[in-house]
Coordinates of C-alpha atoms in Angstrom, one line a residue:
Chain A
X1 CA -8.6 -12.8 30.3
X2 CA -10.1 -11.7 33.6
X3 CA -9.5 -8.5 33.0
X4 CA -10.9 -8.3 29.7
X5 CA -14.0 -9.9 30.7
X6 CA -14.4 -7.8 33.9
X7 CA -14.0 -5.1 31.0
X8 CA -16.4 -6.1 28.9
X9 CA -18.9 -7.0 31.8
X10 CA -18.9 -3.7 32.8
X11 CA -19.2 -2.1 29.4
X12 CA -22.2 -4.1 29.3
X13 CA -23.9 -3.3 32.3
X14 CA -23.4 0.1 32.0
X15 CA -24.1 1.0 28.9
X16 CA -27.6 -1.0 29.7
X17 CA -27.3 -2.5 25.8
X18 CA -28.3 -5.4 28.4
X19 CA -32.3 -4.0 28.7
X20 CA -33.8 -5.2 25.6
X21 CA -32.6 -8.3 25.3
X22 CA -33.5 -9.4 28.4
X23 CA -36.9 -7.5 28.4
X24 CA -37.7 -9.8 25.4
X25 CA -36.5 -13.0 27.4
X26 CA -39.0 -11.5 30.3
X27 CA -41.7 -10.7 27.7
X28 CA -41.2 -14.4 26.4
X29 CA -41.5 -15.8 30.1
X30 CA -44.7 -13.9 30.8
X31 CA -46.4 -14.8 27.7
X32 CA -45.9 -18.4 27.5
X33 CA -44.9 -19.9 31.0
X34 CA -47.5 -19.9 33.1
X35 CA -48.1 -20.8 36.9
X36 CA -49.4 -24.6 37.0
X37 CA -48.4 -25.6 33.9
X38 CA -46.6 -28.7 33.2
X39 CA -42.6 -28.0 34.0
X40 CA -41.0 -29.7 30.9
X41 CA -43.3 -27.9 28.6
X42 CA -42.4 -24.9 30.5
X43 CA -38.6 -25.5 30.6
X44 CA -38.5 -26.3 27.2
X45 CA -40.2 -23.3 26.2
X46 CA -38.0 -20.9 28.7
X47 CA -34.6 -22.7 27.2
X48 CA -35.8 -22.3 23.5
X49 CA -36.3 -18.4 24.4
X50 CA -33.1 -18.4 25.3
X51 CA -31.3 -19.1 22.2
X52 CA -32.3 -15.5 20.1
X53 CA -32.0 -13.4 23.2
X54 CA -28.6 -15.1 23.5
X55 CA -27.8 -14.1 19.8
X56 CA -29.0 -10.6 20.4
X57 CA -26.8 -10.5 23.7
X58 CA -23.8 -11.9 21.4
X59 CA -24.4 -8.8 19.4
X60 CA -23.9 -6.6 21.5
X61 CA -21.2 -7.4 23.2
X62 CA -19.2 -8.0 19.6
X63 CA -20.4 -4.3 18.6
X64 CA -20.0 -2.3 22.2
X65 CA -16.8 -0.5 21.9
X66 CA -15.8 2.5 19.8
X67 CA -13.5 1.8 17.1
X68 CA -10.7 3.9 18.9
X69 CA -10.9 2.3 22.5
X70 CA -11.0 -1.3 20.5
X71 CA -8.4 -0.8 18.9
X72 CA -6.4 0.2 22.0
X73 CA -7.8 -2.7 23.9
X74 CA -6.3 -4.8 20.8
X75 CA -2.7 -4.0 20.9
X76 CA -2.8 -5.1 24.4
X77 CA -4.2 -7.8 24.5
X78 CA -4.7 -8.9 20.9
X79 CA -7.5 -8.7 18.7
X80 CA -8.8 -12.2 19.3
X81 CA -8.5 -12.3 23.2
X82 CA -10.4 -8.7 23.3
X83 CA -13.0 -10.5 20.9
X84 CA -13.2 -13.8 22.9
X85 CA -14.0 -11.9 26.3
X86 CA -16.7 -10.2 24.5
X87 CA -18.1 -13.4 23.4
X88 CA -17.5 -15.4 27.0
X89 CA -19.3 -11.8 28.6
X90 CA -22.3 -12.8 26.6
X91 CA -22.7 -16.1 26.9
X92 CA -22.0 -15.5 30.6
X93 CA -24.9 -12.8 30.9
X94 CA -27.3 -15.4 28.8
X95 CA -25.9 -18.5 31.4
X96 CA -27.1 -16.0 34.3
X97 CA -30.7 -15.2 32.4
X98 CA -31.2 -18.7 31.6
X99 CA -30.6 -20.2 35.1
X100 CA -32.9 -17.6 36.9
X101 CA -35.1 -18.1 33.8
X102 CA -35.1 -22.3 34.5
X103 CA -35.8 -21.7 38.8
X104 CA -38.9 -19.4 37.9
X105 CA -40.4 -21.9 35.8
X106 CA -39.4 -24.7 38.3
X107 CA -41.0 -22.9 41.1
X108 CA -43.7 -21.8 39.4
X109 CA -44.4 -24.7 37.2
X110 CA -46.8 -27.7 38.5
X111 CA -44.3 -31.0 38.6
X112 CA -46.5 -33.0 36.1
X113 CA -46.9 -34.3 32.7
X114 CA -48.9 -32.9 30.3
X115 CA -52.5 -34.4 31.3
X116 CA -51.0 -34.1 35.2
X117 CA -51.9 -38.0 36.1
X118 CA -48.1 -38.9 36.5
X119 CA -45.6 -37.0 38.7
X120 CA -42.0 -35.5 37.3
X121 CA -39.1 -35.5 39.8
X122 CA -38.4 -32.0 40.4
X123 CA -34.3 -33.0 40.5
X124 CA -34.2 -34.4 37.4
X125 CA -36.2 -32.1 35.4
X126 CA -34.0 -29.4 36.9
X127 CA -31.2 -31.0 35.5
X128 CA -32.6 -31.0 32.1
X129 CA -33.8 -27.6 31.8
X130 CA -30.8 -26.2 32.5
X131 CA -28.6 -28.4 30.7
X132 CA -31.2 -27.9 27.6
X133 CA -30.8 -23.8 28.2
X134 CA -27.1 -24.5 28.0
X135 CA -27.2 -25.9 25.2
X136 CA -29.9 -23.2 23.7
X137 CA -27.4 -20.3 24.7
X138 CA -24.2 -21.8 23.3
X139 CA -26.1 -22.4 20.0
X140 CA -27.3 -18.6 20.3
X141 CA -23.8 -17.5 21.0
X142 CA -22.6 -19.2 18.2
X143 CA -25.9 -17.7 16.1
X144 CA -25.1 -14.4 16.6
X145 CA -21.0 -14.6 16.4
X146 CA -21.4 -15.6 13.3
X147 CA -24.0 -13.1 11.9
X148 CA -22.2 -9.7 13.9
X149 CA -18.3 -8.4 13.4
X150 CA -16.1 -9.8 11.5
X151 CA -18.1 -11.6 9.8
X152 CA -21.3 -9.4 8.9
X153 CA -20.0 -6.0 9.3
X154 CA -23.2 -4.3 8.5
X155 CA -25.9 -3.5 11.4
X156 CA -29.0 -4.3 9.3
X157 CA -28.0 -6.8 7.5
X158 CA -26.4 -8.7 11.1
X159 CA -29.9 -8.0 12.4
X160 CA -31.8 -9.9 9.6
X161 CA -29.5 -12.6 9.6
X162 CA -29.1 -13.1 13.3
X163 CA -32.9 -13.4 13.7
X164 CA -33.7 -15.6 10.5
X165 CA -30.9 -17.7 11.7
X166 CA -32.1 -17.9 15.5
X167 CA -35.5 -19.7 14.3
X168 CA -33.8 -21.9 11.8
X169 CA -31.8 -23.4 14.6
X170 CA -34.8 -23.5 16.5
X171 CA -36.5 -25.5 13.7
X172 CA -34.6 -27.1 11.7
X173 CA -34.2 -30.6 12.3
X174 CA -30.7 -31.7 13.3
X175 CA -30.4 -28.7 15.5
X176 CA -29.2 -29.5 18.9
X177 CA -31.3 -27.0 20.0
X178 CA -34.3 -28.5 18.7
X179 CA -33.4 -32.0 19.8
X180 CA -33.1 -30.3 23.1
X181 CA -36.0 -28.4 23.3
X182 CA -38.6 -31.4 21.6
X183 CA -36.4 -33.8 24.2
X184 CA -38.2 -31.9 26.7
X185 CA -41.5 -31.3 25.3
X186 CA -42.2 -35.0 23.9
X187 CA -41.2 -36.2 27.9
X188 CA -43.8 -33.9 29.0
X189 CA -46.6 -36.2 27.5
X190 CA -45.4 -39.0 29.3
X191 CA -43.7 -37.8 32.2
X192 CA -40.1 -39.3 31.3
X193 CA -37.4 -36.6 31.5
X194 CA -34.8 -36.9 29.0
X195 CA -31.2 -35.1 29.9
X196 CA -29.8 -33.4 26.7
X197 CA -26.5 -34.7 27.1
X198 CA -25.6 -35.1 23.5
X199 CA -27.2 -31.8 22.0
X200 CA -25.0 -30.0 25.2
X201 CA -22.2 -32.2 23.9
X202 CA -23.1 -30.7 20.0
X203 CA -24.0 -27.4 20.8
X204 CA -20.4 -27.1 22.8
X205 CA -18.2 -28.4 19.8
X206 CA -20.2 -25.8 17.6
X207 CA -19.7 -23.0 19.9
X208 CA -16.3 -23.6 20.2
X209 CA -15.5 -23.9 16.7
X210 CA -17.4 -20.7 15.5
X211 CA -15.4 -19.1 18.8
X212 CA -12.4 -20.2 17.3
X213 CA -13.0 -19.2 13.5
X214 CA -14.1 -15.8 14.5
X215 CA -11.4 -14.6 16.6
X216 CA -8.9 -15.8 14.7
X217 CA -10.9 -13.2 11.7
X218 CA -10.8 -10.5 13.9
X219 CA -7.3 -9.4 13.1
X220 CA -7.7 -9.8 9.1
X221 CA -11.0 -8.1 9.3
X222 CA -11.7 -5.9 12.1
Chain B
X1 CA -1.8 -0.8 0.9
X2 CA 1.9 -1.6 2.3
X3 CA 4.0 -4.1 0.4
X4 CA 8.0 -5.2 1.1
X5 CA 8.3 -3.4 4.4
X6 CA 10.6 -4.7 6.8
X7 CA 11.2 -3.3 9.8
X8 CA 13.4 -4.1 13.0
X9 CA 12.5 -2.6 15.8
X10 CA 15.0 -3.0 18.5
X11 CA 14.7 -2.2 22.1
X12 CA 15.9 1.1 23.3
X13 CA 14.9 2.8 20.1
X14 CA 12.9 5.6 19.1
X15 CA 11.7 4.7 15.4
X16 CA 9.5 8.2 13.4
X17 CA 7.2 6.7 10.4
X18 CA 6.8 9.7 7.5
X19 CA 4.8 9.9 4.9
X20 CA 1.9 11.9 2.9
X21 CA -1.4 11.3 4.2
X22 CA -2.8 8.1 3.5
X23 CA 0.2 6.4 2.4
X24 CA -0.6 3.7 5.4
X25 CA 1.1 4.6 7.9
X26 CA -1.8 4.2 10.4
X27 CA -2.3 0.8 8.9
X28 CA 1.7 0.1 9.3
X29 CA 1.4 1.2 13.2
X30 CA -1.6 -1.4 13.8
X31 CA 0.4 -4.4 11.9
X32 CA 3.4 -3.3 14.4
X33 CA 0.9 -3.0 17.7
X34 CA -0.6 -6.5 17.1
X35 CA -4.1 -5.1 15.9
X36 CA -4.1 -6.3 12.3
X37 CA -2.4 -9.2 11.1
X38 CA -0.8 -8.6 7.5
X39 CA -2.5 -10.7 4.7
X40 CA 1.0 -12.0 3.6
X41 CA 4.5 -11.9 5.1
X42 CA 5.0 -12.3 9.2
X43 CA 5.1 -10.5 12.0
X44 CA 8.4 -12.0 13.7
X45 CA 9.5 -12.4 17.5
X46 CA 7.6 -12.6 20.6
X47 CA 4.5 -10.6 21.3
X48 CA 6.1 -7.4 23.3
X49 CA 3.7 -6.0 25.9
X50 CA 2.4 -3.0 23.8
X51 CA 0.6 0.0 24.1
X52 CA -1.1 1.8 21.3
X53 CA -2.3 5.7 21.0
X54 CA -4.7 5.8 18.2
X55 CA -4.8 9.6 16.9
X56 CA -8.5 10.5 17.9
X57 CA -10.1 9.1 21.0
X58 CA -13.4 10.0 21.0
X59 CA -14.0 7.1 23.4
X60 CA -18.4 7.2 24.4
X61 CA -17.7 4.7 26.6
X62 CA -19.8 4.3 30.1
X63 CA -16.6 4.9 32.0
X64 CA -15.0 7.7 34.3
X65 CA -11.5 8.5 32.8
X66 CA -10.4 7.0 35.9
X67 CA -12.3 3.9 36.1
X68 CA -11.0 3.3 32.0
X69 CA -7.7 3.9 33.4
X70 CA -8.0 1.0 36.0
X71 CA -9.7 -0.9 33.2
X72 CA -7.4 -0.9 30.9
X73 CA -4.6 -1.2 33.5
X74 CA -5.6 -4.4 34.5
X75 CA -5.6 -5.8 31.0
X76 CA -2.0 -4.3 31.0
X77 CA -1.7 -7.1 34.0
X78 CA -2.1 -4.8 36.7
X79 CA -3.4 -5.3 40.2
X80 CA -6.9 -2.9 40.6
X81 CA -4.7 -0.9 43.2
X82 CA -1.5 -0.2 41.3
X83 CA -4.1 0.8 38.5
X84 CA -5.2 3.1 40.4
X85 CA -2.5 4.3 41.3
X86 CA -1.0 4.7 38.2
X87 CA -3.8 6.3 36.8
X88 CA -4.3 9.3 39.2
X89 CA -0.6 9.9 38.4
X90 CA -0.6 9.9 35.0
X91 CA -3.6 12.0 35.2
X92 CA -1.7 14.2 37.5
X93 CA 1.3 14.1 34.9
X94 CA -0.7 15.5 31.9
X95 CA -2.7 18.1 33.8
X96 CA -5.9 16.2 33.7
X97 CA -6.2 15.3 37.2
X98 CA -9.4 17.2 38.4
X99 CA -11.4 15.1 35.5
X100 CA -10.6 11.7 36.8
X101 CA -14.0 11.5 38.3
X102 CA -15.3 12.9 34.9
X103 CA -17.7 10.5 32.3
X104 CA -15.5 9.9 29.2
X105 CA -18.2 11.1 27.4
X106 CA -18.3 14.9 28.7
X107 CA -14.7 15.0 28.0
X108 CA -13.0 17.6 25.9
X109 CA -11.4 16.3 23.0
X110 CA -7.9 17.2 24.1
X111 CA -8.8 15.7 27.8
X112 CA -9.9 12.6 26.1
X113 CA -6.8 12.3 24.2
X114 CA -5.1 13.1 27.5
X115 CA -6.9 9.5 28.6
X116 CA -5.5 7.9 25.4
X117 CA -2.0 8.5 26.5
X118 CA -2.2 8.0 30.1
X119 CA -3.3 4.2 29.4
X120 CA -0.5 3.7 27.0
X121 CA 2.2 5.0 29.4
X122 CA 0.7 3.9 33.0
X123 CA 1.6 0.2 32.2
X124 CA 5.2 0.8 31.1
X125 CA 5.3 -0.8 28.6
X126 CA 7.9 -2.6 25.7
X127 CA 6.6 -1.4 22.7
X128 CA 4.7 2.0 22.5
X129 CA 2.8 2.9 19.2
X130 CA 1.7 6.6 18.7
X131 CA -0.4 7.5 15.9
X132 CA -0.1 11.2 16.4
X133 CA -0.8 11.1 19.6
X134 CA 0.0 14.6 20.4
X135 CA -2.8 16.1 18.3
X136 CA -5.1 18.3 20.5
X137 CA -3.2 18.2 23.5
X138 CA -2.2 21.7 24.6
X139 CA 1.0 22.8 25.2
X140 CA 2.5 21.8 28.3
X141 CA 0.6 18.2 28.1
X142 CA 3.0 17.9 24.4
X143 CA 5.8 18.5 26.6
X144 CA 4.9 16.1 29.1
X145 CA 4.1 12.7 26.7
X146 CA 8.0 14.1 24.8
X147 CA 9.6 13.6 28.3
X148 CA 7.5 10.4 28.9
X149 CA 8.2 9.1 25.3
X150 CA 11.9 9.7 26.4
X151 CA 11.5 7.9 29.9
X152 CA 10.4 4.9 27.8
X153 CA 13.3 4.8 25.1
X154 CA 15.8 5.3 28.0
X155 CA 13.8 2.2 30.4
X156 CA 14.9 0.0 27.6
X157 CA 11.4 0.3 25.6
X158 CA 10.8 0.9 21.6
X159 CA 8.5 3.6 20.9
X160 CA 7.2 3.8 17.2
X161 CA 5.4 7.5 16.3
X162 CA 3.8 9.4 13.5
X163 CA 3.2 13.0 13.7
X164 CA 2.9 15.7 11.7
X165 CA 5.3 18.3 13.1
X166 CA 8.9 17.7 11.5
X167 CA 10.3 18.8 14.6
X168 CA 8.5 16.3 17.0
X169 CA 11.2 14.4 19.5
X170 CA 13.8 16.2 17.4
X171 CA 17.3 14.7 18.7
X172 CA 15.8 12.0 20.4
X173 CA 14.8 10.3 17.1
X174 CA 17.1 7.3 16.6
X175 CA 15.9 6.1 13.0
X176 CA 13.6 7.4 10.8
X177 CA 11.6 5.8 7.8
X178 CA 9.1 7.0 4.9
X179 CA 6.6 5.4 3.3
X180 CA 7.0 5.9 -0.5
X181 CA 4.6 4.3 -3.1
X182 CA 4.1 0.7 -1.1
X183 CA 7.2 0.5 0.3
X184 CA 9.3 1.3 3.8
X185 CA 12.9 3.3 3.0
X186 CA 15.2 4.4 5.5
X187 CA 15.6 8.3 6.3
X188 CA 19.2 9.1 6.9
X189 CA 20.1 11.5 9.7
X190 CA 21.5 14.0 7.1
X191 CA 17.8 14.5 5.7
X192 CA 16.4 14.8 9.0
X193 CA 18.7 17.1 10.0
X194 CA 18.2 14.7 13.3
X195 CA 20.1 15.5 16.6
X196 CA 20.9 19.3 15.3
X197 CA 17.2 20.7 15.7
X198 CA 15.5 21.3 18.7
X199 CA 16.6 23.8 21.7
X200 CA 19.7 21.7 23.9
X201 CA 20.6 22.1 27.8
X202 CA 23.9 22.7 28.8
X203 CA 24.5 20.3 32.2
X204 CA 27.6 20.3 34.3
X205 CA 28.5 18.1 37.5
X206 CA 31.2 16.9 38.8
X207 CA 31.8 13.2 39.9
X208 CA 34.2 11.3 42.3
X209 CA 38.2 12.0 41.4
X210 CA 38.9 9.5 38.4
X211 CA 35.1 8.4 38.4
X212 CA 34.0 7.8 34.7
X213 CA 30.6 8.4 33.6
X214 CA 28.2 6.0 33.5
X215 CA 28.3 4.5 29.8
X216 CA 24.8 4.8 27.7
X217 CA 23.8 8.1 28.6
X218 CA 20.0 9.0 27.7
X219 CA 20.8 11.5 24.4
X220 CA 24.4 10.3 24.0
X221 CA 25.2 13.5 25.1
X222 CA 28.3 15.7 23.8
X223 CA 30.9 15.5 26.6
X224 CA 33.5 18.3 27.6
X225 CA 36.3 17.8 30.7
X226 CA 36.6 20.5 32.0
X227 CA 39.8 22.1 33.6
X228 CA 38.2 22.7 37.0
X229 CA 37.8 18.6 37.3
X230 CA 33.9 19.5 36.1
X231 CA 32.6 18.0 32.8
X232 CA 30.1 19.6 30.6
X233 CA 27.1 17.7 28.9
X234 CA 25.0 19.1 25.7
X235 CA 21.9 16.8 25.1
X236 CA 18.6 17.3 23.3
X237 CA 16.2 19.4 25.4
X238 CA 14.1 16.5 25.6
X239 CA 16.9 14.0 27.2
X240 CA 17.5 16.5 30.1
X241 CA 15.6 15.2 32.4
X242 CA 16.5 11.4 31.9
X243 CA 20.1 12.2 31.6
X244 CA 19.8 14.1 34.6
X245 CA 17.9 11.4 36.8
X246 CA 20.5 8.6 35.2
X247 CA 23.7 11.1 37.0
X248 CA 21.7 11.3 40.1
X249 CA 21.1 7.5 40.9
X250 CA 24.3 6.6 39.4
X251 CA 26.6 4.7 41.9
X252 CA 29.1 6.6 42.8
X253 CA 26.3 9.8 42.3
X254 CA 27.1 12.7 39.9
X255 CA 26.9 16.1 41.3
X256 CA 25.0 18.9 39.2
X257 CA 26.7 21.8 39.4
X258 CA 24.7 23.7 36.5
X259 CA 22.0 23.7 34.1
X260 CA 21.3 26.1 31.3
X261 CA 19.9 26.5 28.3
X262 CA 22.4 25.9 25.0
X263 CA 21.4 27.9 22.1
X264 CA 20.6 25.2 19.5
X265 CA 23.5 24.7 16.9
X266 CA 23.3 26.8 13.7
X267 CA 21.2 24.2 11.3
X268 CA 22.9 23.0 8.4
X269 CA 22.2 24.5 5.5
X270 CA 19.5 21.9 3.5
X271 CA 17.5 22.3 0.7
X272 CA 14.0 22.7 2.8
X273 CA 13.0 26.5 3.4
X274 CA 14.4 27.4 6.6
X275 CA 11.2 28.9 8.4
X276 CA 9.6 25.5 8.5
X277 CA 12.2 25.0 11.4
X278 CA 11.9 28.0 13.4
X279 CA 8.6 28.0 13.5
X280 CA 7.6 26.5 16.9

């Protein structure tokens, strides 16, 4: 599996499929985190920014190799392994934009609430925007596997879908991402951090199952 | 597409897939490399370490045909410097070594395909798929992946190929089977013509007094004593050289006294026009 990732990772990084999406997380960063802000506002906002560019990141991996060196790849290793190091190379790129995403906003980020009368431990809210853009990337991972190859075989239509279902799980209630994200947010007013330790605990099991389903589909459907 | 196939594919075995174009038999070599999965019926036995040869290769990957090499060595379970390794000499093999440092993009089609093979072979491996693998490689690099394909068979590995020309591995096919309608039937050797085409080598040697030779010879070649104490050996071409390496390491070695070309046997007379076996 090492080697398949180490594979993938360099497919990735070479092929600089990796520019855009993380332009957009860097476009997202400048526009709404600003220096002096509150830091759970700003945490919350960097981890929700996370979970599209995550889906986008998802889909590129899924879609990066010719048909001919896939299949080659495949009868090596198998169609699912070559699919799961695809999907652990994105979520692993989004893990690396999300933590350097969560110490910008920390160090840039004034260590108060919303109205800045009542101090935030710096530790603690650490803690909680990273576990919260863990949680935000798993859900994006599982976003966009779901909405690329096998499942959506299509490029437009996998576009569409990945983005319209990126802000529904943004939104909608129920969402670990959400619960995450407003976790953070509402604790801004009052200074209180929450840790997002059940939406992680969600946002794993759903990863993890859409992992599972899709692999297994990649040797029925390509 | 393919229904009511069954196939065994045991080791040591060199197994040609016929049929018209677009009978499956691409889709039958992915089912047997592990790519697809059939929709109904089983793929039986454990998982052999396979390598696969898809027939074009038109890889744009961001990769120097040695760095895919080492790649896809190491997914083979490779350490990065027997990958290496392996990958210059396979390169070396197939004439292709000057293009190692080469982007797989500004490779020529036949280079590329070059690539393709070298990954399948570099690994060894117990199961080898080609999907007409030898299309747009030139000459000398055909002869080169018969010899390898060979190698395998005789290392103890099962190599599974479709190609166009009739004559491909001819006398080093063991079984042969078309795809007819939906279904997989056996080819017998009669309608093949199999171990009769195909140019032969003529090898003597001579081996310790009362030494016998080693049993399981690559070819199964036809064996003469001579008077002189020698004994003569007619294989396939394209055994020659793994017969010949098998009598070299043998314990007690065999000495080679001569090697020469055999004219191939007079083919038996069969209802397909004649020219379409001379031509080569």
């Amino acid at each position: 599996m090492t080697a398949l990732i180490r594979y993938q990772a360099a497919l990735l990084l070479r092929s600089q499929r990796w520019l855009a999406p993380v332009l957009l997380y860097a476009v997202f960063l400048a526009v709404g985190v600003q220096s002096g802000q509150p830091v759970l506002d700003s945490l919350g906002y960097a981890a929700a920014a996370l979970l599209p560019v995550t889906a986008w990141l998802v889909q590129l991996c899924a879609t990066q190799e010719p048909p001919a060196a896939r299949t080659v790849a495949a009868a090596v290793a198998g169609q699912p392994r070559v699919h799961l190091a695809s999907l652990l190379t994105a979520a692993g790129s989004a893990g690396l934009l999300g933590t350097a995403g969560t110490v910008i906003v920390l160090l840039i980020s004034d260590p108060a609430n919303v109205d800045h009368t009542v101090r935030v431990p710096l530790l603690p809210a650490a803690l909680a925007g990273l576990l919260a853009a863990v949680c935000c990337a798993l859900l994006g991972a599982a976003v966009g596997a779901l909405c690329t190859r096998p499942v959506v075989h299509r490029r437009g239509w996998s576009v569409a879908t990945t983005a319209l279902a990126a802000l529904l799980s943004l939104v909608t209630t129920g969402s670990p991402a959400k619960y995450a994200v407003t976790g953070l947010v509402t604790g801004s007013l009052t200074g209180a951090v929450h840790i997002p330790v059940l939406p992680l605990i969600c946002a794993a099991a759903a990863a993890c199952a859409v992992a599972a389903v899709v692999c297994r589909l990649t040797s029925l459907r390509g | 597409m393919l229904r009511g196939v069954d196939l065994d594919l045991p080791a040591h075995t060199l197994v040609r897939i016929e049929g018209a174009n677009g009978t499956g038999k691409s889709t039958l070599l992915r089912l047997i490399s592990g790519i697809d999965a059939p929709t109904e019926g089983r793929v039986t036995g454990r998982r052999p370490r396979t390598a696969y040869v898809p027939e074009r290769f038109p890889a744009a990957l961001p990769f120097t045909a040695a760095g895919y090499l080492v790649h896809l060595g190491r997914i083979h379970g490779l350490r990065t410097r027997e990958a290496t390794g392996r990958a210059q000499e396979w390169l070396a093999r197939f004439g292709a070594a000057g293009h190692a440092r080469t982007p797989l993009s500004e490779l020529s089609k036949g280079t590329s395909q070059k690539v393709a093979v070298a990954q399948a072979l570099l690994a060894e491996p117990e199961l080898l798929v080609l999907d007409e693998a030898w299309t747009g490689l030139d000459t000398a690099a055909r002869g080169e992946l018969d010899r390898a394909v060979v190698e395998r068979v005789t290392a103890g590995a099962t190599v599974v190929f479709v190609d166009h020309d009739p004559r491909r591995l001819a006398g080093a096919v063991d079984v042969t089977h078309r795809i007819e309608g939906h279904r997989l039937v056996p080819v017998t050797a009669a309608e093949t013509g199999d171990g009769t085409a195909g140019p032969r080598v003529r090898i003597e040697v001579t081996g310790a007094s009362g030494a016998a030779l080693p049993p399981g010879l690559p070819g199964a070649p036809v064996q003469e004593p001579r008077t002189d104490g020698t004994v003569r050996l007619t294989v396939a071409a394209v055994h020659s050289d793994a017969l010949l390496r098998t009598l070299l390491t043998a314990r007690p070695p065999w000495h080679i006294t001569h090697v020469s070309a055999a004219a191939a046997p007079e083919p038996t007379p069969r209802t397909a026009p004649s020219g379409t076996r001379q031509a080569r």
